[in-house]
Tab-separated table of C-alpha atoms (C1' of nucleotides) in Angstrom:
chain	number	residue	atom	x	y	z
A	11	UNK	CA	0.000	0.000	0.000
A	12	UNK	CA	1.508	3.228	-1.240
A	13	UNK	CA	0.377	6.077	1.012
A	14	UNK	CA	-0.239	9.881	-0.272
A	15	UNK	CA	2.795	10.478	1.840
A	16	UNK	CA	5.107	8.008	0.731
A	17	UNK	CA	4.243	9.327	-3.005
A	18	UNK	CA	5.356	13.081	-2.413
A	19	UNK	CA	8.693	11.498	-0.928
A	20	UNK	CA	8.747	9.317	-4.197
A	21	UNK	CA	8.300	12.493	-6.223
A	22	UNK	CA	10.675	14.642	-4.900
A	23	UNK	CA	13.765	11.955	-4.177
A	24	UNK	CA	13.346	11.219	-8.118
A	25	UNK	CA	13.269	14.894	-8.816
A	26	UNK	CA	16.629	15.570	-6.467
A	27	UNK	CA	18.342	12.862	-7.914
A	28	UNK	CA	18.264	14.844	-11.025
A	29	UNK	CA	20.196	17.201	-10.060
A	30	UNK	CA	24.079	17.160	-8.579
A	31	UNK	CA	23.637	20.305	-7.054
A	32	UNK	CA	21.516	20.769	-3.945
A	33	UNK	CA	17.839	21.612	-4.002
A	34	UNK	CA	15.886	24.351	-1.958
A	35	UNK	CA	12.854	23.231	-0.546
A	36	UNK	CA	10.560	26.286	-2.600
A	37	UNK	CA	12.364	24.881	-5.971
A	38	UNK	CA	10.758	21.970	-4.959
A	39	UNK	CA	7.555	23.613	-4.237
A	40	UNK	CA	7.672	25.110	-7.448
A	41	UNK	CA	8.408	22.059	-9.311
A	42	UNK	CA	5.856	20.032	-7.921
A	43	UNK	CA	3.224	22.739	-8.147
A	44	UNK	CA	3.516	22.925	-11.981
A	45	UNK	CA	2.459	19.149	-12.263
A	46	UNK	CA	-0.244	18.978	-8.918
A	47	UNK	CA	-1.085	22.610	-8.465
A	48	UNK	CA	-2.042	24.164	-5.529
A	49	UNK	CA	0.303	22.730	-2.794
A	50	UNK	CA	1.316	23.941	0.856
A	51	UNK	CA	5.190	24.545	1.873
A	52	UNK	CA	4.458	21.821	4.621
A	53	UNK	CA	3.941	19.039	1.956
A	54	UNK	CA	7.538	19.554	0.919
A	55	UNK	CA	8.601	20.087	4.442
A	56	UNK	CA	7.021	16.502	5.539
A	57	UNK	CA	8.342	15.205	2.871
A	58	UNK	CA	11.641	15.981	3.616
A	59	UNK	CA	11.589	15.227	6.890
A	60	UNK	CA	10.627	11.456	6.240
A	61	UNK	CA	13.292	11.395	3.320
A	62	UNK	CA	15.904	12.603	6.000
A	63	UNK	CA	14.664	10.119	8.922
A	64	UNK	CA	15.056	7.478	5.927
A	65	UNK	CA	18.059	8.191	5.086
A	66	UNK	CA	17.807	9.233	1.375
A	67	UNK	CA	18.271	12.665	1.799
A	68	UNK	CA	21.108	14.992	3.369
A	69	UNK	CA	20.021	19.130	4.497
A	70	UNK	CA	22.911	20.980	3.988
A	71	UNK	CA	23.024	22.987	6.538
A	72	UNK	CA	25.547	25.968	5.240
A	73	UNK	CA	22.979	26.385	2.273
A	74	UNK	CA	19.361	25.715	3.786
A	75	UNK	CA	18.969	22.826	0.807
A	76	UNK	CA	18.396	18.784	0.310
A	77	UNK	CA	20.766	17.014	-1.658
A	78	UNK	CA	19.722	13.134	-2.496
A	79	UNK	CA	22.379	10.953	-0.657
A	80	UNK	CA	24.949	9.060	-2.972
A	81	UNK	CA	26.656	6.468	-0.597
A	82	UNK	CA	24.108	4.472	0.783
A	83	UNK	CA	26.361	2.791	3.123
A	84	UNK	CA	23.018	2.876	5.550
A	85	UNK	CA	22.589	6.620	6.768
A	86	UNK	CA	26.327	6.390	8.058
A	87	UNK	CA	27.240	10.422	8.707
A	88	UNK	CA	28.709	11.735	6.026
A	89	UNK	CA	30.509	14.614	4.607
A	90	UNK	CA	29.888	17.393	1.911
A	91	UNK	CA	32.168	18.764	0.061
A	92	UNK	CA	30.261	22.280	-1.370
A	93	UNK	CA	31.715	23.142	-5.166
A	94	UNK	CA	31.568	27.177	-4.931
A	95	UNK	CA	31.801	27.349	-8.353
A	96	UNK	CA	29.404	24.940	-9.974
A	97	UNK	CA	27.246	24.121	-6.800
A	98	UNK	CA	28.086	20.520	-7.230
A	99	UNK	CA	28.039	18.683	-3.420
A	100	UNK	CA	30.245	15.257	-3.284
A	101	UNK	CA	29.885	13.009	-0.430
A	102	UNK	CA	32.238	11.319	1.598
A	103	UNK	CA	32.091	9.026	4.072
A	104	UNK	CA	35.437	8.981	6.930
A	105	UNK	CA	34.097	6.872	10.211
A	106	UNK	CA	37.734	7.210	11.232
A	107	UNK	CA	37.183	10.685	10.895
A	108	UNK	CA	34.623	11.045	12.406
A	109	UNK	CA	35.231	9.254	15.194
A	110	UNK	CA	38.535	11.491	15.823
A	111	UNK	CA	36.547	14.615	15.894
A	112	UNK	CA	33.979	12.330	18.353
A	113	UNK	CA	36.806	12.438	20.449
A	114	UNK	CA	38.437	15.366	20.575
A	115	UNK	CA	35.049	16.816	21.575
A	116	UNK	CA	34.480	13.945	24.052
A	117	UNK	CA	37.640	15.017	26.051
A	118	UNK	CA	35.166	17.976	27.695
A	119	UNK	CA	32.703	15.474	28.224
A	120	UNK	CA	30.462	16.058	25.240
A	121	UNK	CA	28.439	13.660	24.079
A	122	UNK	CA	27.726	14.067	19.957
A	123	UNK	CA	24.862	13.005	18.785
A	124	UNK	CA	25.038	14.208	15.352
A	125	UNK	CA	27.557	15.709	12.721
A	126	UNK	CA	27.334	18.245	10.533
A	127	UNK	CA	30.211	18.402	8.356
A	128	UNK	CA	30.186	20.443	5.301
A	129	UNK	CA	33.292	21.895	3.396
A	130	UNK	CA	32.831	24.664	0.897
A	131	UNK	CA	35.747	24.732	-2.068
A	132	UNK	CA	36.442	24.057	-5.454
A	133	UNK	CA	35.750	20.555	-7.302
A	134	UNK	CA	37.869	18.782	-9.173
A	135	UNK	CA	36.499	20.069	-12.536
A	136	UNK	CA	36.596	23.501	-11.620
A	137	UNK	CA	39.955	23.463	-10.605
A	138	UNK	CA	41.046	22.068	-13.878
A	139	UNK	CA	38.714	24.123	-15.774
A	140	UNK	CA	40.260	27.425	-14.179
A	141	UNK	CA	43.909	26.033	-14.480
A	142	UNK	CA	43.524	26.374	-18.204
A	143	UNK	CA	42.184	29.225	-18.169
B	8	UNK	CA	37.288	57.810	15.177
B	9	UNK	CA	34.578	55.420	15.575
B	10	UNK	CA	31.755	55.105	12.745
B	11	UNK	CA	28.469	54.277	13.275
B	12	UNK	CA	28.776	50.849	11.924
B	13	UNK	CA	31.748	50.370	14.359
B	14	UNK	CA	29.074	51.338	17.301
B	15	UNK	CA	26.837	48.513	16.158
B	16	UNK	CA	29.108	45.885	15.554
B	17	UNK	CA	30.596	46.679	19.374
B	18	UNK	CA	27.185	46.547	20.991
B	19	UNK	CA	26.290	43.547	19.089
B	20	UNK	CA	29.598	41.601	20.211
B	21	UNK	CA	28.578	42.913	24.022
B	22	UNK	CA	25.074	41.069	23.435
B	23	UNK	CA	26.470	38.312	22.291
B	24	UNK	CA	28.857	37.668	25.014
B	25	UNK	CA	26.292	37.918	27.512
B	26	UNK	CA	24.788	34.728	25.952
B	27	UNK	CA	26.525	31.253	26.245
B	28	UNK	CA	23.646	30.056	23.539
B	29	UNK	CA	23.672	31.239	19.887
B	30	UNK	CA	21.573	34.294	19.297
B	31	UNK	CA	19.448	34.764	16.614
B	32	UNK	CA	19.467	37.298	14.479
B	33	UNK	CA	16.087	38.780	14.756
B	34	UNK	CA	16.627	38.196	18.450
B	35	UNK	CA	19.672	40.880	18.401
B	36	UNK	CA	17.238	43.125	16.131
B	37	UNK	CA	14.336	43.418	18.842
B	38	UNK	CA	17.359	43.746	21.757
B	39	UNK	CA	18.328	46.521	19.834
B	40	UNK	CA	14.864	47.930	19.012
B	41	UNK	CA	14.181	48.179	22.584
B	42	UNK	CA	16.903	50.444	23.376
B	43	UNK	CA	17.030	52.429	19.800
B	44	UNK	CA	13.989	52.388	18.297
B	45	UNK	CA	13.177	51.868	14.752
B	46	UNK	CA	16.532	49.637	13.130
B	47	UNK	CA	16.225	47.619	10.123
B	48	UNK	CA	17.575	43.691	10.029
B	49	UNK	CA	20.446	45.381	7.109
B	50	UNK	CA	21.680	46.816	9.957
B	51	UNK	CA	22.054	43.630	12.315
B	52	UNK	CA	23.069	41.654	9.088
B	53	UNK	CA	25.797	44.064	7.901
B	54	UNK	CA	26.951	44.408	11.556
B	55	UNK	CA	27.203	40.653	12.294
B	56	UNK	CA	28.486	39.956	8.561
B	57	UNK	CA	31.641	42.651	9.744
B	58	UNK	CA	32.000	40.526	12.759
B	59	UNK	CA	32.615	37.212	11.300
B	60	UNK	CA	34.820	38.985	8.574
B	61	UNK	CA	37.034	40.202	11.891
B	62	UNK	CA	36.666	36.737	13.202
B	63	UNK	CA	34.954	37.705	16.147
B	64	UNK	CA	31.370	35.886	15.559
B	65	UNK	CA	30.771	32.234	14.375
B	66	UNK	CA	27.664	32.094	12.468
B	67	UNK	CA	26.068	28.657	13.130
B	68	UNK	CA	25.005	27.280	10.082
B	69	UNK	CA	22.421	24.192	11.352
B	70	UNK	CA	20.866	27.141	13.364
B	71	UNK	CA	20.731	29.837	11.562
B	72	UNK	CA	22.062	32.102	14.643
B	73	UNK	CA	25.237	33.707	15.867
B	74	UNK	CA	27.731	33.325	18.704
B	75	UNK	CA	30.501	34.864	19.862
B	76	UNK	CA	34.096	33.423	19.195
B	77	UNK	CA	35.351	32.101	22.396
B	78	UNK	CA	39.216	31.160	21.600
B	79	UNK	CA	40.560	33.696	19.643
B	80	UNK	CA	43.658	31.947	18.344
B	81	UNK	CA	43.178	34.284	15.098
B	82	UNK	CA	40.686	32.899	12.995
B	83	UNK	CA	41.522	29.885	13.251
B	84	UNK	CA	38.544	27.574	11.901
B	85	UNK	CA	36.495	26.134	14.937
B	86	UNK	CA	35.100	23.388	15.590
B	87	UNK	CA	31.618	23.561	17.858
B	88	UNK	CA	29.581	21.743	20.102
B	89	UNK	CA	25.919	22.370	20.500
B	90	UNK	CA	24.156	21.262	22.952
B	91	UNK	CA	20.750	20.138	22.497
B	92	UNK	CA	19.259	20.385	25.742
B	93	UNK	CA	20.562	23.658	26.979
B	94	UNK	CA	22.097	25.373	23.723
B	95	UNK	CA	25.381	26.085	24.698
B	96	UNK	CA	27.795	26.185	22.620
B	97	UNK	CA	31.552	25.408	23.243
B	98	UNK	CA	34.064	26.116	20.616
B	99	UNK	CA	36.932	23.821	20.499
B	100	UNK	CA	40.217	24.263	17.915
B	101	UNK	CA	42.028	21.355	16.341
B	102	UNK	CA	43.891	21.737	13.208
B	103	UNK	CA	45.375	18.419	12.758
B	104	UNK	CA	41.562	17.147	12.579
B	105	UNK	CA	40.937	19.868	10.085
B	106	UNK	CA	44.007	19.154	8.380
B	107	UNK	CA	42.847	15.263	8.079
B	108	UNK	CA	40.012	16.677	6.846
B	109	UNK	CA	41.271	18.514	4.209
B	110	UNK	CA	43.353	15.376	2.905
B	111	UNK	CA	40.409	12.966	3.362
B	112	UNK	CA	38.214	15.003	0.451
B	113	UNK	CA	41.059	16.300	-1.213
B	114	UNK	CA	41.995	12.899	-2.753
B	115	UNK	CA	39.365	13.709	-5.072
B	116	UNK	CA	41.139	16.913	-6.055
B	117	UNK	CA	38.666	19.172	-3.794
B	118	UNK	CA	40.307	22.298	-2.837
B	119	UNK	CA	38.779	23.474	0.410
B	120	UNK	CA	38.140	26.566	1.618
B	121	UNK	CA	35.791	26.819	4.166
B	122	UNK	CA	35.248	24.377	6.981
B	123	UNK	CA	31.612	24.207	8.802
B	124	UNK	CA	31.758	21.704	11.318
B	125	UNK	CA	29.028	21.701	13.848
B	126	UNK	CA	28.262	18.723	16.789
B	127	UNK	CA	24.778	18.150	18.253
B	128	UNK	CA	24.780	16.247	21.445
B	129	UNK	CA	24.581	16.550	24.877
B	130	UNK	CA	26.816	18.751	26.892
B	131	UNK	CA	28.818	17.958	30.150
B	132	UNK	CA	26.919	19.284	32.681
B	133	UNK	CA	23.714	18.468	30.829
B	134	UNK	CA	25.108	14.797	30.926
B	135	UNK	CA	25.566	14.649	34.601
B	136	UNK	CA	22.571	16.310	35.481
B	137	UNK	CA	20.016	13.436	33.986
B	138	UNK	CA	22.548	10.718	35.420
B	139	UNK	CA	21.600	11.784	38.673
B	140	UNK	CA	17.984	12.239	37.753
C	5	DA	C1'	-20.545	-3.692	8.451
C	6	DG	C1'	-20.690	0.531	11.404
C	7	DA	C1'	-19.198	3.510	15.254
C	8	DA	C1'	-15.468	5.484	17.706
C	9	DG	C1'	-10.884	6.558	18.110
C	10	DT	C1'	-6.286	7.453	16.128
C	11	DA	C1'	-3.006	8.692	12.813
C	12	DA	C1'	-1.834	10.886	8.404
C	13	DT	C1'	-2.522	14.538	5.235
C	14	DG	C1'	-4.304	18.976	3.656
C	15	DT	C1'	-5.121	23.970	4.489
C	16	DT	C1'	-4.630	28.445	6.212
C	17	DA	C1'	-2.141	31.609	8.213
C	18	DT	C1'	1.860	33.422	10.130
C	19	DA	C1'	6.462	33.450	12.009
C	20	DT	C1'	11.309	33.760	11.028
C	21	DA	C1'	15.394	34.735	8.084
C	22	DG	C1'	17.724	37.341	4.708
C	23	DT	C1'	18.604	40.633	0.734
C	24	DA	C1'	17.987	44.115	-3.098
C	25	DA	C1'	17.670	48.578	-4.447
C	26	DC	C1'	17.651	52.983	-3.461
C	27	DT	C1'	18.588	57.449	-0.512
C	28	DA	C1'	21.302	60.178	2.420
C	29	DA	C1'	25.240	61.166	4.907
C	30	DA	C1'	30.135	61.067	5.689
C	31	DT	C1'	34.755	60.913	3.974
C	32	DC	C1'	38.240	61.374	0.640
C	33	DT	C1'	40.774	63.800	-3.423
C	34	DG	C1'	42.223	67.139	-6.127
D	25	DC	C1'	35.195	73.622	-1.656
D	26	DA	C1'	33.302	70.657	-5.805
D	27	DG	C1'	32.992	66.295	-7.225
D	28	DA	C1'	33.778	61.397	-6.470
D	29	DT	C1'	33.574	57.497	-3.465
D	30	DT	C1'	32.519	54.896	0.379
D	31	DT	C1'	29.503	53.947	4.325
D	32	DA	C1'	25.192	53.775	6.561
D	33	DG	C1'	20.040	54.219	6.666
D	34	DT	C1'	15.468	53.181	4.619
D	35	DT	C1'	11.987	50.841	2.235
D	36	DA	C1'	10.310	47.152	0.398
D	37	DC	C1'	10.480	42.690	-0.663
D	38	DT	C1'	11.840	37.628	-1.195
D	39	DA	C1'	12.913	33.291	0.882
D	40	DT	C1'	12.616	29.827	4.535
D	41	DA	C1'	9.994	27.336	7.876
D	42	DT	C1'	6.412	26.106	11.239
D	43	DA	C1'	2.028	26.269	14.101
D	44	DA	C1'	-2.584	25.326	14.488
D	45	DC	C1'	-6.459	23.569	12.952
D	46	DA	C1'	-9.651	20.920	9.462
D	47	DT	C1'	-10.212	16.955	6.908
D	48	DT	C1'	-9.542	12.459	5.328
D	49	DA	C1'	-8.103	7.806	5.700
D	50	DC	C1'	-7.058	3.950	8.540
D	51	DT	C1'	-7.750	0.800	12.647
D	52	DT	C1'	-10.051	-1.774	15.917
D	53	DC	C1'	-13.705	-3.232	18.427
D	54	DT	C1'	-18.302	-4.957	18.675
DNA sequence: AGAAGTAATGTTATATAGTAACTAAATCTG
DNA sequence: CAGATTTAGTTACTATATAACATTACTTCT
């Protein structure tokens, strides 16, 4: 049984895997409202939500925007890396990493619960691309 | 000589200090408004944006709100810890982990520039007060 | 099956966050 | 000091997100 629900989350992974760069949540809105019409911010925003809890979809955080998740090494943290050129978001995934900066942190007696680490830059491309220029 | 921007940014950093959690920016804007009347969010925004430019604010990203910088080891990128059930904030420095960082998503031939990383969890004191409950 | 309760979705309205574009004042330069 | 330039103030707006309530669909009990 496919609820209403589940098909807006349908809708809008399909329509952020087509793109590399991150989404904001009115593009979506926008999107969506050309095919279903009328159509309230909190659809999206439900949406979303569920896609995050599930695991299919990152926020990034430094840009208010969803970006469809790549490795699916089940919802493992991962890390962005933010092309400022082209707006193209890579994801990597460091437990090791992760883990260090888990402890560093822990030494105060922190206890994290969740990561956000994003790194804004230049891709690989766009490196290239400007080196021959 | 002091300009007027100057004034703002200096009363903002004084607000800020008295908080340990991050401050909103709309939050600085009504502080303000109480004391000075009529003030536009430009204002706040181009005061705060100065601030981080001097490296005296961190702007947390997964909250949209502002904090003062704690360890001023010039600029150097910080690393913090948010607390989800009290919202303080502590800032803690560790280039090596940055540096690690850096390597990890530079195999790909990322060049970063910026780092944002931000820790939800549960603070010290937060921790030993619901052991004992 | 039908009534009663619960959970999911839709709707309306509004709160919160941030910026663009222009005006006015201050400062700098010759 | 006139003209140019930078800095700050003002107005209006756009973008982001959520609260609160209404409606619909689903469940469970009889």
């Amino acid at each position: 049984m496919t609820t209403r629900g589940e098909m807006w989350q349908a809708e809008i992974l399909r329509l952020l895997r087509q793109n590399h760069a991150p989404v904001k949540a009115y593009q979506v809105l926008a999107t969506l409202r050309k095919i279903h019409g009328k159509l309230a911010p909190t659809t999206i925003y439900r949406a979303l939500s569920a896609l995050q809890e599930r695991g299919r979809v990152h926020r990034v955080e430094s840009l208010n925007a969803f970006i469809a998740c790549q490795s699916r090494r089940d919802k493992q943290p991962s890390i962005l890396s933010i092309c400022n050129e082209c707006g193209s978001v890579e994801e990597s995934v460091a437990p090791d990493l992760l883990n260090d900066l888990s402890n560093v942190i822990g030494e105060t007696g922190f206890s994290p619960k969740r990561h956000v680490v994003e790194v804004h830059g230049t891709c690989a491309s766009c490196n290239s691309r400007k080196a021959q220029a």
